[in-house]
């Protein structure tokens, strides 16, 4: 068959049916798979959160015992971080990076197929622990020993699942870097790369540096549990605090892995709807790069209370608050982009603007947390829960949703329903604040995090927070409906440029774009 | 340094924040950090308020600029987009200004941090041990020590489906059977460690929390200014009992404190006498049931049925229905690598004897045997 020998660059050649999805090496198919996987994990992890919020609706234990409650908080975090936010960003990278840099596909398509298909296996392992005797891991997503070593049968499944997720992320990162370094269209110099591409390249380096550290840490846990080592066991000469250092050396870059691509998305959207070029392109790149660098030297601010020497606490305090500088630069640049623009407020822009405001609020609480003497009061309270949900939900997740609305017409060739998009936005924006803002007060007033029941003075805010959670959760069903409608070919036909102010190679392709983005290298404007 | 904000400004800030969240400001709501009763808690509070106000001001400026451009630079109002896309001078200014603000925050934070680390010249030292799930307090030099558990009313109300309204329990989840007692005005040094997993000891009114870590000793200090009852909780996830590990500290004037010390010493002597005599079956069973409810039921559940896969059932268990020596060993030394801790340090001989007797006779185990405190004493050797 001569056809097989032909280069695979013909649109009509791709397989159909289930094998198309199983064996696909196409960046768009894989992007779609990642995004669908992420949204299903969003709902699974979300339903765990609903169990938590239902139990916390009132003081007293109503629905679940403390053991199951701890399983829910642990699984919620693991599923949201590794199953929803990270895969969603990888999905967006797969779809958009080749189209933005003028490449036909990702550089390592077979690897791409693998990095995706590891995830369903990893999460099958992880979620199956819910049905085991003893239940799922319940020691927190941070997996601190010695507590995590008390996990029953679920323990090896947890470790193996984390390994698989890590391998998947590192392979994805390698793919992004090779693609951007090698596959750019002629004339697409580094200073012309769209910001989304830039932020993803920097994120990919963070992933490659951070994930192996996590793998090392959990492997040491494994040998402590089953092979008699004492890495983290004080009785055997080990050090439980060492685990925290190693974990957060991964964990802090990890939280930036979950926000840098969001910066990129917002930097694409705001100029489009302000009809004005991004303000401070170069300083944006420097800001992202310095945030990435700083993220490796601030890890111990997650563990101010373990009892470090004064010099250590001072160092981690200074380096932590320093992150506020590049973060500020980014926010100022976005606002300068809007300044004297000609703005319109379609759904993606609404999400992006809301991101800027609410992410900044998360940054403010981050600054407060960075001041060690105050953090001794905040640490491990609901104030921290409020902080990281402002940066992760109204930050990372809002940016992802903004990106999906922004690019959906390009992907499907159909305009989504603008009315429903706005409804989805307003319901989410209001309920998410009802959900997380009161948690600042709870934490300040003394409510610890990760507790299944609380003293009665915390009842009012908890009830409000739970109500916010239920509305926020339900609102996301609108999102699913809107996306399914566009995917199934309903809605107005989208133009190639889609948005009046859109610029860049991806908008020169048809909507939906051809199966292989650029068979001929495009001319870079 | 510190902000000299008048109380009224502070209150209106709190009210403003409250209104932002819910539109209703009510005095009963839990809202802000406590000012506390030590120099440290006060410094933490001032730093917190300073940082909060800095953030509020920045937020007003930034979001104000954003609101302005959203309103005025809209396409629907006929705004035409300008084409500028950088301005080095502005970018340098808004890099340097925030940096200066940070320096302004870092200075008071540094002085506070230095003060917190000074544990020298303490008047008395108390060792705190976190254990699943209670706190043990040992007064070094005074030869007294005791375990502080969640109070029984809270414990009973907190059970799933207890039918008790938490609002009817005074200080629900924030009350203990035996509070920590310290004198006011004295520099108290606390040494923290843990016997099983990591816990964290937090009294907001004292201005800090610090982790209690197995194999480590952490130090903190406090000089409490006002007599009173101060409440807090464990703040490091430490297993199923994490939410049920309150901390209660009573600060007393010196004479009251001395009287309390004397009473404690007498109680210790009395407990010693109790351990040395032979107990009746009824005494052992009654005491055993009490100890079980307080110490064991969190995991093994009130009916001894356990949680399959996580916590062993005691009803019909091979250890409970096996040789007494093994049963004693398991309770005293725990089972390493599982959630079953060692109770040798947590419970006294009578408690251990009683709870073992209870387990061997409850829930249809019907072993019919008794364990006396003397057997436990012998096993300790
Ligand atoms: C101005 C920027 C930021 C600063 C100064 C900052 C500072 C901090 C500090 C000091 C803590 C430790 C709090 C404690 O446990 O006492 C913390 C926790 C956390 N931060 Fe941030 N943060 C910033 C931005 C972000 C971003 C962008 C993300 C992620 C998108 C993030 C995610 C988290 C998470 C997940 C935790 C909680 C981790 C845990 O204990 O489980 N933060 N942050
Ligand atoms: Cu604890």
JSON list of C-alpha atoms in Angstrom, two decimals, chain B residues 191-269:
[
{"chain": "B", "resi": 191, "resn": "UNK", "atom": "CA", "xyz": [8.46, 22.99, 74.59]},
{"chain": "B", "resi": 192, "resn": "UNK", "atom": "CA", "xyz": [6.54, 21.20, 71.88]},
{"chain": "B", "resi": 193, "resn": "UNK", "atom": "CA", "xyz": [6.79, 17.70, 70.59]},
{"chain": "B", "resi": 194, "resn": "UNK", "atom": "CA", "xyz": [4.56, 14.83, 69.49]},
{"chain": "B", "resi": 195, "resn": "UNK", "atom": "CA", "xyz": [4.36, 11.14, 70.08]},
{"chain": "B", "resi": 196, "resn": "UNK", "atom": "CA", "xyz": [2.83, 9.95, 66.82]},
{"chain": "B", "resi": 197, "resn": "UNK", "atom": "CA", "xyz": [2.11, 12.34, 63.94]},
{"chain": "B", "resi": 198, "resn": "UNK", "atom": "CA", "xyz": [2.55, 16.08, 63.48]},
{"chain": "B", "resi": 199, "resn": "UNK", "atom": "CA", "xyz": [0.14, 18.33, 65.36]},
{"chain": "B", "resi": 200, "resn": "UNK", "atom": "CA", "xyz": [0.19, 22.07, 65.76]},
{"chain": "B", "resi": 201, "resn": "UNK", "atom": "CA", "xyz": [-0.54, 23.99, 68.92]},
{"chain": "B", "resi": 202, "resn": "UNK", "atom": "CA", "xyz": [-2.40, 27.25, 68.40]},
{"chain": "B", "resi": 203, "resn": "UNK", "atom": "CA", "xyz": [-3.76, 29.74, 70.87]},
{"chain": "B", "resi": 204, "resn": "UNK", "atom": "CA", "xyz": [-4.73, 32.84, 68.87]},
{"chain": "B", "resi": 205, "resn": "UNK", "atom": "CA", "xyz": [-4.66, 35.01, 71.98]},
{"chain": "B", "resi": 206, "resn": "UNK", "atom": "CA", "xyz": [-1.00, 34.15, 72.52]},
{"chain": "B", "resi": 207, "resn": "UNK", "atom": "CA", "xyz": [-0.12, 35.16, 68.97]},
{"chain": "B", "resi": 208, "resn": "UNK", "atom": "CA", "xyz": [1.37, 32.07, 67.40]},
{"chain": "B", "resi": 209, "resn": "UNK", "atom": "CA", "xyz": [1.06, 28.50, 66.46]},
{"chain": "B", "resi": 210, "resn": "UNK", "atom": "CA", "xyz": [3.87, 26.03, 66.35]},
{"chain": "B", "resi": 211, "resn": "UNK", "atom": "CA", "xyz": [4.08, 22.47, 65.08]},
{"chain": "B", "resi": 212, "resn": "UNK", "atom": "CA", "xyz": [4.50, 19.55, 67.45]},
{"chain": "B", "resi": 213, "resn": "UNK", "atom": "CA", "xyz": [6.66, 17.10, 65.55]},
{"chain": "B", "resi": 214, "resn": "UNK", "atom": "CA", "xyz": [7.71, 13.59, 66.60]},
{"chain": "B", "resi": 215, "resn": "UNK", "atom": "CA", "xyz": [11.43, 13.51, 67.29]},
{"chain": "B", "resi": 216, "resn": "UNK", "atom": "CA", "xyz": [11.76, 17.28, 67.54]},
{"chain": "B", "resi": 217, "resn": "UNK", "atom": "CA", "xyz": [11.47, 19.87, 70.25]},
{"chain": "B", "resi": 218, "resn": "UNK", "atom": "CA", "xyz": [10.14, 23.29, 69.26]},
{"chain": "B", "resi": 219, "resn": "UNK", "atom": "CA", "xyz": [10.20, 26.30, 71.53]},
{"chain": "B", "resi": 220, "resn": "UNK", "atom": "CA", "xyz": [7.84, 29.24, 71.97]},
{"chain": "B", "resi": 221, "resn": "UNK", "atom": "CA", "xyz": [7.15, 31.65, 74.75]},
{"chain": "B", "resi": 222, "resn": "UNK", "atom": "CA", "xyz": [4.41, 33.88, 76.12]},
{"chain": "B", "resi": 223, "resn": "UNK", "atom": "CA", "xyz": [3.95, 36.40, 78.88]},
{"chain": "B", "resi": 224, "resn": "UNK", "atom": "CA", "xyz": [0.22, 36.62, 79.38]},
{"chain": "B", "resi": 225, "resn": "UNK", "atom": "CA", "xyz": [-1.00, 40.00, 80.54]},
{"chain": "B", "resi": 226, "resn": "UNK", "atom": "CA", "xyz": [-4.55, 39.30, 81.66]},
{"chain": "B", "resi": 227, "resn": "UNK", "atom": "CA", "xyz": [-6.13, 36.50, 83.69]},
{"chain": "B", "resi": 228, "resn": "UNK", "atom": "CA", "xyz": [-8.70, 34.66, 81.62]},
{"chain": "B", "resi": 229, "resn": "UNK", "atom": "CA", "xyz": [-9.63, 31.55, 79.68]},
{"chain": "B", "resi": 230, "resn": "UNK", "atom": "CA", "xyz": [-8.12, 31.29, 76.21]},
{"chain": "B", "resi": 231, "resn": "UNK", "atom": "CA", "xyz": [-9.17, 28.77, 73.62]},
{"chain": "B", "resi": 232, "resn": "UNK", "atom": "CA", "xyz": [-7.64, 27.30, 70.49]},
{"chain": "B", "resi": 233, "resn": "UNK", "atom": "CA", "xyz": [-7.36, 24.13, 68.43]},
{"chain": "B", "resi": 234, "resn": "UNK", "atom": "CA", "xyz": [-4.90, 21.77, 66.80]},
{"chain": "B", "resi": 235, "resn": "UNK", "atom": "CA", "xyz": [-4.11, 23.16, 63.34]},
{"chain": "B", "resi": 236, "resn": "UNK", "atom": "CA", "xyz": [-2.21, 20.42, 61.56]},
{"chain": "B", "resi": 237, "resn": "UNK", "atom": "CA", "xyz": [-4.18, 17.61, 59.95]},
{"chain": "B", "resi": 238, "resn": "UNK", "atom": "CA", "xyz": [-3.48, 14.71, 62.29]},
{"chain": "B", "resi": 239, "resn": "UNK", "atom": "CA", "xyz": [-6.08, 12.09, 61.41]},
{"chain": "B", "resi": 240, "resn": "UNK", "atom": "CA", "xyz": [-9.74, 11.52, 62.21]},
{"chain": "B", "resi": 241, "resn": "UNK", "atom": "CA", "xyz": [-9.60, 13.35, 65.53]},
{"chain": "B", "resi": 242, "resn": "UNK", "atom": "CA", "xyz": [-8.00, 16.49, 64.10]},
{"chain": "B", "resi": 243, "resn": "UNK", "atom": "CA", "xyz": [-11.10, 18.61, 64.51]},
{"chain": "B", "resi": 244, "resn": "UNK", "atom": "CA", "xyz": [-11.59, 17.43, 68.07]},
{"chain": "B", "resi": 245, "resn": "UNK", "atom": "CA", "xyz": [-8.34, 18.46, 69.73]},
{"chain": "B", "resi": 246, "resn": "UNK", "atom": "CA", "xyz": [-9.01, 21.77, 71.45]},
{"chain": "B", "resi": 247, "resn": "UNK", "atom": "CA", "xyz": [-6.60, 23.70, 73.61]},
{"chain": "B", "resi": 248, "resn": "UNK", "atom": "CA", "xyz": [-7.78, 25.57, 76.68]},
{"chain": "B", "resi": 249, "resn": "UNK", "atom": "CA", "xyz": [-5.46, 27.66, 78.77]},
{"chain": "B", "resi": 250, "resn": "UNK", "atom": "CA", "xyz": [-6.40, 29.39, 82.00]},
{"chain": "B", "resi": 251, "resn": "UNK", "atom": "CA", "xyz": [-4.19, 32.28, 83.04]},
{"chain": "B", "resi": 252, "resn": "UNK", "atom": "CA", "xyz": [-4.33, 32.86, 86.82]},
{"chain": "B", "resi": 253, "resn": "UNK", "atom": "CA", "xyz": [-2.90, 35.31, 89.28]},
{"chain": "B", "resi": 254, "resn": "UNK", "atom": "CA", "xyz": [0.04, 33.96, 91.20]},
{"chain": "B", "resi": 255, "resn": "UNK", "atom": "CA", "xyz": [-1.83, 32.96, 94.43]},
{"chain": "B", "resi": 256, "resn": "UNK", "atom": "CA", "xyz": [-4.53, 31.10, 92.49]},
{"chain": "B", "resi": 257, "resn": "UNK", "atom": "CA", "xyz": [-1.87, 29.42, 90.45]},
{"chain": "B", "resi": 258, "resn": "UNK", "atom": "CA", "xyz": [-0.03, 28.25, 93.57]},
{"chain": "B", "resi": 259, "resn": "UNK", "atom": "CA", "xyz": [-3.26, 26.87, 95.02]},
{"chain": "B", "resi": 260, "resn": "UNK", "atom": "CA", "xyz": [-3.91, 25.05, 91.78]},
{"chain": "B", "resi": 261, "resn": "UNK", "atom": "CA", "xyz": [-0.42, 23.55, 91.86]},
{"chain": "B", "resi": 262, "resn": "UNK", "atom": "CA", "xyz": [-0.96, 22.23, 95.37]},
{"chain": "B", "resi": 263, "resn": "UNK", "atom": "CA", "xyz": [-4.26, 20.65, 94.42]},
{"chain": "B", "resi": 264, "resn": "UNK", "atom": "CA", "xyz": [-2.60, 19.01, 91.42]},
{"chain": "B", "resi": 265, "resn": "UNK", "atom": "CA", "xyz": [0.16, 17.52, 93.55]},
{"chain": "B", "resi": 266, "resn": "UNK", "atom": "CA", "xyz": [-2.44, 16.04, 95.88]},
{"chain": "B", "resi": 267, "resn": "UNK", "atom": "CA", "xyz": [-4.35, 14.57, 92.98]},
{"chain": "B", "resi": 268, "resn": "UNK", "atom": "CA", "xyz": [-1.18, 12.94, 91.70]},
{"chain": "B", "resi": 269, "resn": "UNK", "atom": "CA", "xyz": [-0.61, 11.34, 95.08]}
]
